[in-house]
Short mmCIF file of C-alpha atoms and ligand atoms in Angstrom, two decimals:
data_model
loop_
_atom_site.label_atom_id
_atom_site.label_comp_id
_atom_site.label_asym_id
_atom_site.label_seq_id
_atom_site.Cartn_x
_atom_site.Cartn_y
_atom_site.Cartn_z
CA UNK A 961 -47.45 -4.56 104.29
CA UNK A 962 -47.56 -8.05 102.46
CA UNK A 963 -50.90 -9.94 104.95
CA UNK A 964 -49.20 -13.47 104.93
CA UNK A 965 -50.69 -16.98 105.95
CA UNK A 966 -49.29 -20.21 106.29
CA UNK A 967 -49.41 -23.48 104.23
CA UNK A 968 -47.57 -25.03 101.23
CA UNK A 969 -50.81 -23.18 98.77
CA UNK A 970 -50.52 -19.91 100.14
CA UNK A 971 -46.54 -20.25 99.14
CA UNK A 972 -48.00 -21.32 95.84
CA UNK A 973 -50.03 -19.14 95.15
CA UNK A 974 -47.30 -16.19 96.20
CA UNK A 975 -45.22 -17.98 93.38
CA UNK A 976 -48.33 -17.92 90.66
CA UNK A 977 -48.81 -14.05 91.54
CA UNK A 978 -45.24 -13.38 91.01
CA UNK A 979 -44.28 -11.15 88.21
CA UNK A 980 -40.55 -11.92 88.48
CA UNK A 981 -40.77 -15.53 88.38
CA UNK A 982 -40.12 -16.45 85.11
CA UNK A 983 -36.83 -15.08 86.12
CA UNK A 984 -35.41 -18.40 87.48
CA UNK A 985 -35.96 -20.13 84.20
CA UNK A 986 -32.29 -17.69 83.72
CA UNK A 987 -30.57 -19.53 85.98
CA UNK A 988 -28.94 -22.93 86.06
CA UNK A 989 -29.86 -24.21 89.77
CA UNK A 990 -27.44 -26.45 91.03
CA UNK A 991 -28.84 -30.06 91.59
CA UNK A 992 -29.05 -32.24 94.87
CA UNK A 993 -27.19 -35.79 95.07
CA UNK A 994 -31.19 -36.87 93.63
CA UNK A 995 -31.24 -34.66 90.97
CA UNK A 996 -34.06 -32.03 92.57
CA UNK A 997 -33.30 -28.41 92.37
CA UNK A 998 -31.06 -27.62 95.30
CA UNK A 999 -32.60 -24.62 97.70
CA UNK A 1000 -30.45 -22.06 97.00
CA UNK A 1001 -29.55 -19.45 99.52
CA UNK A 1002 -26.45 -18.53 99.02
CA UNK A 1003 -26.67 -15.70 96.62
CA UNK A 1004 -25.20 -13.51 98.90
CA UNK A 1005 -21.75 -15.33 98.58
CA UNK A 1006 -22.34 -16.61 95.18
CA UNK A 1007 -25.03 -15.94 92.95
CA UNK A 1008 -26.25 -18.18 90.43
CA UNK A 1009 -24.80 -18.81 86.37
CA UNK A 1010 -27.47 -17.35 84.03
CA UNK A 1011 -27.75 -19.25 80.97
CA UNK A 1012 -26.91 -16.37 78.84
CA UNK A 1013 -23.13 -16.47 80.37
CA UNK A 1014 -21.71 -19.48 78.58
CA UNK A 1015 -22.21 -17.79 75.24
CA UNK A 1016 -21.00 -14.67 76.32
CA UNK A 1017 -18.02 -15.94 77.46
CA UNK A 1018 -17.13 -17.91 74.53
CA UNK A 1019 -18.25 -15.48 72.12
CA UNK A 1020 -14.79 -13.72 73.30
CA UNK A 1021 -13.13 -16.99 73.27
CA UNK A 1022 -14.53 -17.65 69.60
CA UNK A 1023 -13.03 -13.93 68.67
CA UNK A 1024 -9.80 -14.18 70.00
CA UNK A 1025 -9.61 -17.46 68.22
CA UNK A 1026 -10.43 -16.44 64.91
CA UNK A 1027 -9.21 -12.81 65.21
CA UNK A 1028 -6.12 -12.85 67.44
CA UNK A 1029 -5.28 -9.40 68.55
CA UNK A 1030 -7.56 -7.78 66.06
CA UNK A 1031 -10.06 -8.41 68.72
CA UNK A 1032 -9.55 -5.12 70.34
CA UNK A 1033 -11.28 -3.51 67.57
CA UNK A 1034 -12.74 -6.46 65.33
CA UNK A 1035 -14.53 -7.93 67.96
CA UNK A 1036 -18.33 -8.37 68.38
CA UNK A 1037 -17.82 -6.65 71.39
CA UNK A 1038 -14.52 -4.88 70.67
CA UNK A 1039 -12.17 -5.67 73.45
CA UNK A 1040 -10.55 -1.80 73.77
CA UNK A 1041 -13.59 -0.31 74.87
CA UNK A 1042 -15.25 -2.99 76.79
CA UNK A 1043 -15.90 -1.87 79.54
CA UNK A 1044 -18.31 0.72 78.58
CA UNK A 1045 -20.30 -1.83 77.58
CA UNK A 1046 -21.11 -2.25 81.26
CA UNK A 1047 -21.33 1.42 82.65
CA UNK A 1048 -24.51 2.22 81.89
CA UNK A 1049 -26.25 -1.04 83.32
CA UNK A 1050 -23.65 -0.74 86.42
CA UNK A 1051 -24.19 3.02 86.99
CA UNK A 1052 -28.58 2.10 86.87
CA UNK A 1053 -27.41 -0.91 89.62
CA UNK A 1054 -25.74 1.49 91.88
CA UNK A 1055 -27.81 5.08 91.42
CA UNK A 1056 -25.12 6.71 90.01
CA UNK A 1057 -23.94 8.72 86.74
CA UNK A 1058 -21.96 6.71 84.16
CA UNK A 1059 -19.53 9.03 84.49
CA UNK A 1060 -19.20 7.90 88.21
CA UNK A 1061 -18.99 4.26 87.72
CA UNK A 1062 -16.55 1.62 86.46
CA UNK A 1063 -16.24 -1.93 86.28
CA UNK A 1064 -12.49 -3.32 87.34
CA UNK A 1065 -10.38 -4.76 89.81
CA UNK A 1066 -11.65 -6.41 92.40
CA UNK A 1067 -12.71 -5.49 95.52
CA UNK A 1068 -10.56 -5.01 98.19
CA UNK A 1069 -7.92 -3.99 95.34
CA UNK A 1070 -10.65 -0.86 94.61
CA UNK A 1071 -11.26 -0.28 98.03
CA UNK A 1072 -7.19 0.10 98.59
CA UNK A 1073 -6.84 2.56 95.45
CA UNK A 1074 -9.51 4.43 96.42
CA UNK A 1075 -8.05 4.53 99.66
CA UNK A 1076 -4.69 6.00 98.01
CA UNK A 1077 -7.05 9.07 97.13
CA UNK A 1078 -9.66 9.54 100.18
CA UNK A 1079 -8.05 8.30 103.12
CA UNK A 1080 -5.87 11.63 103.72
CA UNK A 1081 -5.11 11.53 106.95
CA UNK A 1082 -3.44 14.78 108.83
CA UNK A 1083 -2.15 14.84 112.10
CA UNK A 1084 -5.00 16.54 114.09
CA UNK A 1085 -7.79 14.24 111.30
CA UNK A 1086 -6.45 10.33 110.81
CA UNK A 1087 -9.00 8.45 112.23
CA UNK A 1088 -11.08 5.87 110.40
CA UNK A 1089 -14.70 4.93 111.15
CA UNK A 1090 -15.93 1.21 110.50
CA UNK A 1091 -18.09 -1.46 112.27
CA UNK A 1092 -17.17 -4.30 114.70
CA UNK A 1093 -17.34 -7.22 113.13
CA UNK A 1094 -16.49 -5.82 109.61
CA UNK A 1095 -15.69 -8.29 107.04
CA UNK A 1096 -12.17 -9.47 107.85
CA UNK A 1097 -10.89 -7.73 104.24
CA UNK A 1098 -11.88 -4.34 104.81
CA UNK A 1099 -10.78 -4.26 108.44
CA UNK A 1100 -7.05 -5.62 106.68
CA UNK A 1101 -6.95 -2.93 104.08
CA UNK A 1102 -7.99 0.49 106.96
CA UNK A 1103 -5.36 -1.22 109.52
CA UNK A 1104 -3.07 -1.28 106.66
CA UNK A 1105 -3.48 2.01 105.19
CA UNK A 1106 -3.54 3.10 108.98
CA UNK A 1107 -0.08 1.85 109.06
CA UNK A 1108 0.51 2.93 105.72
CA UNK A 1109 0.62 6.51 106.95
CA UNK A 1110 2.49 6.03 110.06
CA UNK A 1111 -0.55 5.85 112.21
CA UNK A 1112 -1.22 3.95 115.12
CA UNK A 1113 -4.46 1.55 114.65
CA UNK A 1114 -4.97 1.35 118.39
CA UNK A 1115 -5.69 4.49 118.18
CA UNK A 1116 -7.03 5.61 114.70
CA UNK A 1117 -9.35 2.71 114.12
CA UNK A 1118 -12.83 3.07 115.75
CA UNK A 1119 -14.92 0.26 115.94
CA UNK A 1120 -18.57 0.69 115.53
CA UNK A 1121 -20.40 -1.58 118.51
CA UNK A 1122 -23.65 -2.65 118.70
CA UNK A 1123 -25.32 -1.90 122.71
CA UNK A 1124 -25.02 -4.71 124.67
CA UNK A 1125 -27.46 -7.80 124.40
CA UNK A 1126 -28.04 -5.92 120.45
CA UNK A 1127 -26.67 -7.68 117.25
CA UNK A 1128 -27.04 -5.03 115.45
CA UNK A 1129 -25.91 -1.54 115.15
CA UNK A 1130 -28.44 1.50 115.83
CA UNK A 1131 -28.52 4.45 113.19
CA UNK A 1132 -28.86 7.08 115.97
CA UNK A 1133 -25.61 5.27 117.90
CA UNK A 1134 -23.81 5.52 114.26
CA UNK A 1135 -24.51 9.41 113.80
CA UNK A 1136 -23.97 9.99 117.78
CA UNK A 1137 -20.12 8.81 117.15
CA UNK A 1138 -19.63 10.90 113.96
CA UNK A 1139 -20.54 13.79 115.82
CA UNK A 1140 -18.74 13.32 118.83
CA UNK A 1141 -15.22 11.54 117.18
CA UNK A 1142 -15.71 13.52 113.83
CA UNK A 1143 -13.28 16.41 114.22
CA UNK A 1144 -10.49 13.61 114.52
CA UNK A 1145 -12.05 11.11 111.59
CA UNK A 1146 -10.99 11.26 107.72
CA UNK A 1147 -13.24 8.50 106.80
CA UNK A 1148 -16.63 6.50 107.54
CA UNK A 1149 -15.76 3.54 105.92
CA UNK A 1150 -19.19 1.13 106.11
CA UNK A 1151 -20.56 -1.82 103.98
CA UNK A 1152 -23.98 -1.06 102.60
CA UNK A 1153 -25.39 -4.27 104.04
CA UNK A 1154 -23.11 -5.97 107.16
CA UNK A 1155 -22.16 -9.28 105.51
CA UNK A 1156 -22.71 -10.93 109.19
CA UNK A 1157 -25.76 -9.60 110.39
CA UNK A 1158 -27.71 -8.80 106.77
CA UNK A 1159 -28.32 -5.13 109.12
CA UNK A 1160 -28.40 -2.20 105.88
CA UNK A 1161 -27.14 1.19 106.71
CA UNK A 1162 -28.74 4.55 105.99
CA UNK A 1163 -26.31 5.37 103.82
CA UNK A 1164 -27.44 9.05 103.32
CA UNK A 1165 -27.71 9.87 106.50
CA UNK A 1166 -24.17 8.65 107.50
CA UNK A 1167 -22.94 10.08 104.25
CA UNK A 1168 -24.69 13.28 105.68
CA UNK A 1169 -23.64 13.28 109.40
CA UNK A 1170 -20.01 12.68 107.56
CA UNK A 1171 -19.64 15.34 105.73
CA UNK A 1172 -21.34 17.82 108.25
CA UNK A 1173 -18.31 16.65 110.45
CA UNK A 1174 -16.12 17.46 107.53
CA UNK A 1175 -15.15 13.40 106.87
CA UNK A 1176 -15.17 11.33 103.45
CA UNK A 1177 -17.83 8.64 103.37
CA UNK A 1178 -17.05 5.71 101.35
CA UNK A 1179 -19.17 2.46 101.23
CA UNK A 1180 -18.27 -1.21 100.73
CA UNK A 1181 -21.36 -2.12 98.42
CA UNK A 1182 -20.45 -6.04 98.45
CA UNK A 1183 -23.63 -7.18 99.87
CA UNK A 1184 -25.87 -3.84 98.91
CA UNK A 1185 -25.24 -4.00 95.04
CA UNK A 1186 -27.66 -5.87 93.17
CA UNK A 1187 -29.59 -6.15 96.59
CA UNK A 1188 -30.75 -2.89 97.71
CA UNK A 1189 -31.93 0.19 96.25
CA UNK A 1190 -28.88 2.55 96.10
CA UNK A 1191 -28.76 6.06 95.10
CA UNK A 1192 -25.32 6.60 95.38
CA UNK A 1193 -24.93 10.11 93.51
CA UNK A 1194 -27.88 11.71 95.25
CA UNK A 1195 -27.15 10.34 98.51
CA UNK A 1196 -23.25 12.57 97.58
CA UNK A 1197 -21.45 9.37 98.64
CA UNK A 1198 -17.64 10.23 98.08
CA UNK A 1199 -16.76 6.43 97.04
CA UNK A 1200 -17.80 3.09 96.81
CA UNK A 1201 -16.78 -0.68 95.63
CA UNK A 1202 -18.18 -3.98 95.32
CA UNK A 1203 -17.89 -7.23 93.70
CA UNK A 1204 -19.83 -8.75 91.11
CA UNK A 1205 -19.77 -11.87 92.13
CA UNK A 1206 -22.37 -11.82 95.34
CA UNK A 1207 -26.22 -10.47 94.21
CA UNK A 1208 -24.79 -9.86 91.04
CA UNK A 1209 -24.00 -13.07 89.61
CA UNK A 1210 -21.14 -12.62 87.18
CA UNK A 1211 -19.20 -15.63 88.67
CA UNK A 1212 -16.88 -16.50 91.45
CA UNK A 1213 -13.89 -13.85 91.78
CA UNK A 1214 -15.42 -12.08 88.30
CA UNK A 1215 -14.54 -7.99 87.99
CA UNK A 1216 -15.99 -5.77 90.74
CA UNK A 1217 -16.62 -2.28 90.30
CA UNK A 1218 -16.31 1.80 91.90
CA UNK A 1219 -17.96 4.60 92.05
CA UNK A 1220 -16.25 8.26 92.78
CA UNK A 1221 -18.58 10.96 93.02
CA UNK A 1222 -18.79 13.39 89.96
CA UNK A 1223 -17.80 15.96 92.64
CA UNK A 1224 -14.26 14.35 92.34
CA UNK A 1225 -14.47 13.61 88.63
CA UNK A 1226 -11.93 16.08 87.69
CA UNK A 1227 -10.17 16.63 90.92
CA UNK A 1228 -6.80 15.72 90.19
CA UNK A 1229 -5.33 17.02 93.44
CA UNK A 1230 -6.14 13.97 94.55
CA UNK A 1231 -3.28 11.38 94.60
CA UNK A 1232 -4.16 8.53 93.13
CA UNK A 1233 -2.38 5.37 92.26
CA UNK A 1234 -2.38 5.63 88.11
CA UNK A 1235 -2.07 3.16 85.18
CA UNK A 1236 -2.86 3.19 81.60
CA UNK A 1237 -6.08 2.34 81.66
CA UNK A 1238 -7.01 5.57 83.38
CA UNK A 1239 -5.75 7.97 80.85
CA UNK A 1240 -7.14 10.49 78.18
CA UNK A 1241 -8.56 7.59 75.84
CA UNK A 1242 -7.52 9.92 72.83
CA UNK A 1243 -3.97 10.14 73.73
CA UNK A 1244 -3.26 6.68 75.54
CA UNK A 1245 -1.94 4.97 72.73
CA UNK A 1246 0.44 7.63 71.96
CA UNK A 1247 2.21 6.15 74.52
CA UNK A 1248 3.42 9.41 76.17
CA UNK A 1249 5.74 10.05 79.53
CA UNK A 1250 2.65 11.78 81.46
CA UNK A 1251 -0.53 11.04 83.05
CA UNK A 1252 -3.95 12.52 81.75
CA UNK A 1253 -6.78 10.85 84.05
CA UNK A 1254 -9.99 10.52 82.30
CA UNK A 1255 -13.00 12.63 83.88
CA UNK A 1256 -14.27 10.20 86.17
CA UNK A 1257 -14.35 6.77 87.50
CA UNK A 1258 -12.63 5.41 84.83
CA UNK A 1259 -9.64 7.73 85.68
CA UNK A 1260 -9.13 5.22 88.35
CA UNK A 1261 -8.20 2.35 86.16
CA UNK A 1262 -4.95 0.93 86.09
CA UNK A 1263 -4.92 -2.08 83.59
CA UNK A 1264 -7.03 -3.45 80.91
CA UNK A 1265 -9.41 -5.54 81.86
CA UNK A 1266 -10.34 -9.41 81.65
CA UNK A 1267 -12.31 -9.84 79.09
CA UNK A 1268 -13.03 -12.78 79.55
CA UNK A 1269 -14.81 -12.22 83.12
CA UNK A 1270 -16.42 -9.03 81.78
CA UNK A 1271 -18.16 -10.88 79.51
CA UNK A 1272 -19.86 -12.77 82.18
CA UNK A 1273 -20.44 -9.11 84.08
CA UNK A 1274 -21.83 -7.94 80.98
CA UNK A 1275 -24.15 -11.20 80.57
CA UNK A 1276 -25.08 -10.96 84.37
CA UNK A 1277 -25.96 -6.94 84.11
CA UNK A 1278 -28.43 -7.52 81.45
CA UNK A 1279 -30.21 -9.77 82.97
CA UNK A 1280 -30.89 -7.14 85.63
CA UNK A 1281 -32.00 -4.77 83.18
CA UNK A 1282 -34.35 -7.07 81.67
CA UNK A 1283 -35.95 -7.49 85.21
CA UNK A 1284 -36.77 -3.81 85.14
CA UNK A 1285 -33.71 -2.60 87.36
CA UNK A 1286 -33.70 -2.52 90.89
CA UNK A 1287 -37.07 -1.51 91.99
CA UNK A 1288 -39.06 -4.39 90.74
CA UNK A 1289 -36.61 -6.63 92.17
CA UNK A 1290 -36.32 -4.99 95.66
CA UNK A 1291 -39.86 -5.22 95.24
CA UNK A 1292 -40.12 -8.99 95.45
CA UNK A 1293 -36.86 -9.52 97.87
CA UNK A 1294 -38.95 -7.14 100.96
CA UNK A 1295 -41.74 -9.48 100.29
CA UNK A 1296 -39.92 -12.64 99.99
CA UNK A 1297 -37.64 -11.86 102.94
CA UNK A 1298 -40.40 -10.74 104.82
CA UNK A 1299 -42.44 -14.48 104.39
CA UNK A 1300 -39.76 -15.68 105.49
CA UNK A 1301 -39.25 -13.71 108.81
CA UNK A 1302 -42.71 -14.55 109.26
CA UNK A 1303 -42.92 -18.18 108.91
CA UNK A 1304 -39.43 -18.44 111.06
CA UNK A 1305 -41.88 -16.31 113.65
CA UNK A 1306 -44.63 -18.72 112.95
CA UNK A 1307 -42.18 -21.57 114.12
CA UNK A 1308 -42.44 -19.64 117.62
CA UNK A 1309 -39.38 -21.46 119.22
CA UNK A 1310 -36.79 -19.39 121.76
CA UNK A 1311 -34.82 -22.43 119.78
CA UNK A 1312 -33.04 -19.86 117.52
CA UNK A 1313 -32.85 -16.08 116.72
CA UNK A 1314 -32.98 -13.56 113.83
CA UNK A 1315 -30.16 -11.33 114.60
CA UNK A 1316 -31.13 -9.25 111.00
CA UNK A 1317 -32.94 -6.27 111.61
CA UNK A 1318 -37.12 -6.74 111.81
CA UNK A 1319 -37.42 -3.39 109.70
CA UNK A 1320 -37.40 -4.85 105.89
CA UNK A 1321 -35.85 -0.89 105.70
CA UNK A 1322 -33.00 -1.81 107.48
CA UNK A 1323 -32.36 -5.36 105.96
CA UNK A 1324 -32.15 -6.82 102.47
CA UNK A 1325 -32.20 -10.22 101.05
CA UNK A 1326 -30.18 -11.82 104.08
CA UNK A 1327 -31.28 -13.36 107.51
CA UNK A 1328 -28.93 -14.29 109.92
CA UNK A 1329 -30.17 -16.96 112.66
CA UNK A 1330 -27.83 -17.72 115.44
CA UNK A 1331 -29.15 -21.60 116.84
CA UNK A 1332 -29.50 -21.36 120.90
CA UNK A 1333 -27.02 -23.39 122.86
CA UNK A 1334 -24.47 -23.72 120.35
CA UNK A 1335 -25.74 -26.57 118.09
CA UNK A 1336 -26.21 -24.30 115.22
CA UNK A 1337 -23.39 -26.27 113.16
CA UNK A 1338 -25.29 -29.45 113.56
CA UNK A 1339 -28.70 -27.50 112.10
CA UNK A 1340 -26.43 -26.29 109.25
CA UNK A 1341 -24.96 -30.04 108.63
CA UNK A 1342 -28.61 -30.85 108.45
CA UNK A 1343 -29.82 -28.22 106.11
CA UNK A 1344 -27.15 -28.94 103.83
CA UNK A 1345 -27.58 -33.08 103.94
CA UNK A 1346 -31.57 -31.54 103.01
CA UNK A 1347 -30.70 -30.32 99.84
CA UNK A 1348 -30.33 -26.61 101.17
CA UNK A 1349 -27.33 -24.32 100.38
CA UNK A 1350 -26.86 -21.77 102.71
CA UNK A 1351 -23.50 -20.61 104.40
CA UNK A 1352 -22.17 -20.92 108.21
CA UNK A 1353 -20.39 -18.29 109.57
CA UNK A 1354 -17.99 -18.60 112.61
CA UNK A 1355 -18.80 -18.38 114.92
CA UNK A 1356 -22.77 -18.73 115.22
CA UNK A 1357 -24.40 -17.62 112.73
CA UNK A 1358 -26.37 -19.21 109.70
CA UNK A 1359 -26.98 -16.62 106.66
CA UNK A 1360 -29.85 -17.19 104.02
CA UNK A 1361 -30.10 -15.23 100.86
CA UNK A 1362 -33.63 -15.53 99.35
CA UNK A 1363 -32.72 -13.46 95.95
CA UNK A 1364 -35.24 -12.01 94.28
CA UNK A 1365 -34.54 -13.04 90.41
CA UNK A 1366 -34.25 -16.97 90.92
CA UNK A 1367 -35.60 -17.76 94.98
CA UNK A 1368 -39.26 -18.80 94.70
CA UNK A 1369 -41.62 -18.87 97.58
CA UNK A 1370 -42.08 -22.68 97.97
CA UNK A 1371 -38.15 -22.52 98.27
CA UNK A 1372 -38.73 -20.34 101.33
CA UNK A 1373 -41.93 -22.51 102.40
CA UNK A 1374 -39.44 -26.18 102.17
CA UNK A 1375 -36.60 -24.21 104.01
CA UNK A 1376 -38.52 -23.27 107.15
CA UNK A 1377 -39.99 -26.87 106.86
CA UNK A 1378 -36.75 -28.89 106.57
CA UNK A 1379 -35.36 -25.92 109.33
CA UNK A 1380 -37.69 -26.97 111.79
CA UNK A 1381 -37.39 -30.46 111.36
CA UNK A 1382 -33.22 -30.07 111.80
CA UNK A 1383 -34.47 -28.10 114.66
CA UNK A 1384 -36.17 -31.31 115.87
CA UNK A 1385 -39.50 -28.62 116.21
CA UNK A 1386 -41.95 -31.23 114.46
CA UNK A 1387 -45.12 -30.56 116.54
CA UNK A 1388 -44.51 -26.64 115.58
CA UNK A 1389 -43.33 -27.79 112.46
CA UNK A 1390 -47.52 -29.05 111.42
CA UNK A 1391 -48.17 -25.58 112.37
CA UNK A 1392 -46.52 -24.11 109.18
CA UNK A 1393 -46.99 -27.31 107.08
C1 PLP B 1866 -17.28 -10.49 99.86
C2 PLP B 1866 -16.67 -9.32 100.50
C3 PLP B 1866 -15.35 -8.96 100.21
C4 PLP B 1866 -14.50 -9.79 99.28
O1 PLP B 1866 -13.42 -9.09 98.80
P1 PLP B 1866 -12.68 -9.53 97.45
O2 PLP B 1866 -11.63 -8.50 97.33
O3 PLP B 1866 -13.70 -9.53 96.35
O4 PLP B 1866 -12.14 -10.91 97.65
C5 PLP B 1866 -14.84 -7.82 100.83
N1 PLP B 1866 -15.60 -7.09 101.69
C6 PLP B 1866 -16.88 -7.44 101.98
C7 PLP B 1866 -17.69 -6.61 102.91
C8 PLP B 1866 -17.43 -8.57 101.41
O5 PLP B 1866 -18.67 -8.93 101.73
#
């Protein structure tokens, strides 16, 4: 455990000690009205442009230019096999096996398809696990593939609730409904991190109480990748999706990603949706009547990809690799999270509350306050008129992101500052000054 203290030098001196902090230098940071850096906390909706993107985009702009549809092959990066480019960086992000792991689609398009092959629901096992308060898209695509299959979501959709008075959902009340609703469920279908409450899952242990109840376990990554530590093959996850746009910076609506388990690599009992992009690279161009998946994740694509938007996944990827992967970086986000659950606790108001997990275990870059007696979109109006970016979700909640690669301490230090003071809290305020 990190010993904090108060005070502008101790947040200083947290930033001098920092081995990641040349990091931000990577990043453009979006300016205030006066031309300071803005305090950026919204990484968890969008992350920051590295530098390195604008060349990598327009390298593939420059190629297509000069080499037209040569670019497939003649490129720097040749177009045809772009994507592999990615994998390996991708696979490292989400603790998987290349061979598990693909860049494509987006989201909620991958969460459908994957969907198509593990959501098989039988008349005795149809049900679908997820948690109240699920982000609106994922709860759309299970009532829809409910539907889909002639089910009823009434009755096939179970809603994960936190006890009453709790924000946030228990592990033990999580495995205590697999076990007892399990004979009936075909899939646990969980983010990673809640995108409301910043609570992370234990992933392996859901996967595990899953599959001992004989149910898929899939995973919407959307706030876990690029945040958390994932492990995805050795926790024997089934399937999982995210977006790239969130921790892992590659720009707003850029290419998201999957992972299938290798268990399912070359399970082709499994419907799937298909397109070309998912067959036998050695034959695809023969153009032939039938269907050969490729082993693996990529058997799952349907199209060829933007190239233009990989480029800035690419671009965004190696940056994380040049960090040192996920370790170092969850490194810095527990501590950096953790000062600043402690300076909001240093605040010592009932004025708001944390409704993110205390456990830095069970969290990860994200706290959610909810402002006491409603006024929390006037603190949020006030935050933002500050110079801060964070996001406001209905109905009370504020969410901060303090990421890791380009969130300094002193960022952390001036929010809880310029907090308290849109709290109107400015005797407490000297306190943490
Ligand atoms: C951000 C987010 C999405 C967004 O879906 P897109 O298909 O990328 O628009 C979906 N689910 C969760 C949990 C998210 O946090």
């Amino acid at each position: 455990m990190t010993e904090y203290r108060i005070g502008a030098d101790f947040a200083q001196q947290l930033d001098d000690t920092d081995p990641l902090a040349a990091f931000r230098d990577r990043f453009h940071i979006p300016q205030t009205k006066d031309g300071r850096d803005a305090l950026y906390f919204c990484g968890n909706s969008l992350g920051l442009q590295p530098k390195q993107t604008e060349s990598a985009v327009l390298q593939e702009l420059e190629d297509w230019k000069n080499l037209g549809v040569h670019g497939h092959l003649a490129a720097k990066n040749p177009w045809l096999p772009y994507h592999e480019f990615l994998t390996e960086h991708l696979a490292a992000i989400v603790g998987a096996k290349p061979v598990e792991t693909v860049a494509a689609n987006s989201l909620t398009v991958n969460l459908h398809l994957l969907m198509v092959s593990f959501y098989r629901p039988t008349k005795t096992r149809y049900k679908i696990i997820i948690e109240t308060g699920a982000f609106p898209s994922d709860r759309y695509a299970a009532v829809s593939q409910i539907r889909f299959h002639d089910f009823d979501p009434e009755e096939a959709l179970i809603e994960l609730m936190p006890r009453d008075g709790e924000k946030t959902l228990r592990t033990g009340d999580i495995l205590e409904t697999i076990d007892r609703e399990g004979d009936a469920v075909a899939l646990v279908l969980l983010g990673g991190v809640q995108y409301y409450t910043g609570q992370c899952f234990d992933m392996e242990a859901i996967t595990k109480a899953a599959h001992g109840k004989g149910c898929i376990a899939g995973f919407d990554l959307a706030h876990a990748a690029g945040n958390m530590v994932l492990k995805l093959h050795d926790w024997n996850v089934d399937f999982a999706c995210w977006c790239s746009y969130k921790y892992l910076n590659a720009g707003p609506g850029s290419i998201g990603g999957f992972f299938v388990h290798e268990r399912h690599a070359e399970n082709t009992a499994l419907p799937r949706f298909c397109g070309w992009w998912g067959h036998d690279k050695d034959t695809r161009f023969q153009m032939g009547p039938d269907f050969k998946p490729i082993r693996g994740a990529e058997g799952w694509q349907l199209s060829n990809p933007p190239i233009l938007s990989l480029a800035a996944v690419k671009s965004a990827l190696e940056v994380f690799a040049a960090a040192g992967g996920m370790r170092p970086l969850r490194e810095k986000s527990v501590k950096l999270t953790g000062y600043l659950a402690f300076l909001l606790d240093a605040l010592d108001t009932e004025a708001f509350e944390m409704m993110t997990p205390r456990d830095p275990a069970q969290r990860g870059c994200q706290i959610s306050l909810t402002v006491k007696g409603g006024g929390g979109k006037a603190v949020f109006e006030k935050l933002e008129s500050s110079g801060i970016v964070c996001d406001w979700r209905e109905p009370d909640c504020i969410r901060l992101a303090p990421v890791p690669l380009y969130n300094r301490y002193r960022d952390v230090y001036h929010f809880v500052r310029i907090f308290a003071e849109a709290l109107g809290l400015d005797d407490k305020m000297r306190e943490v000054v």
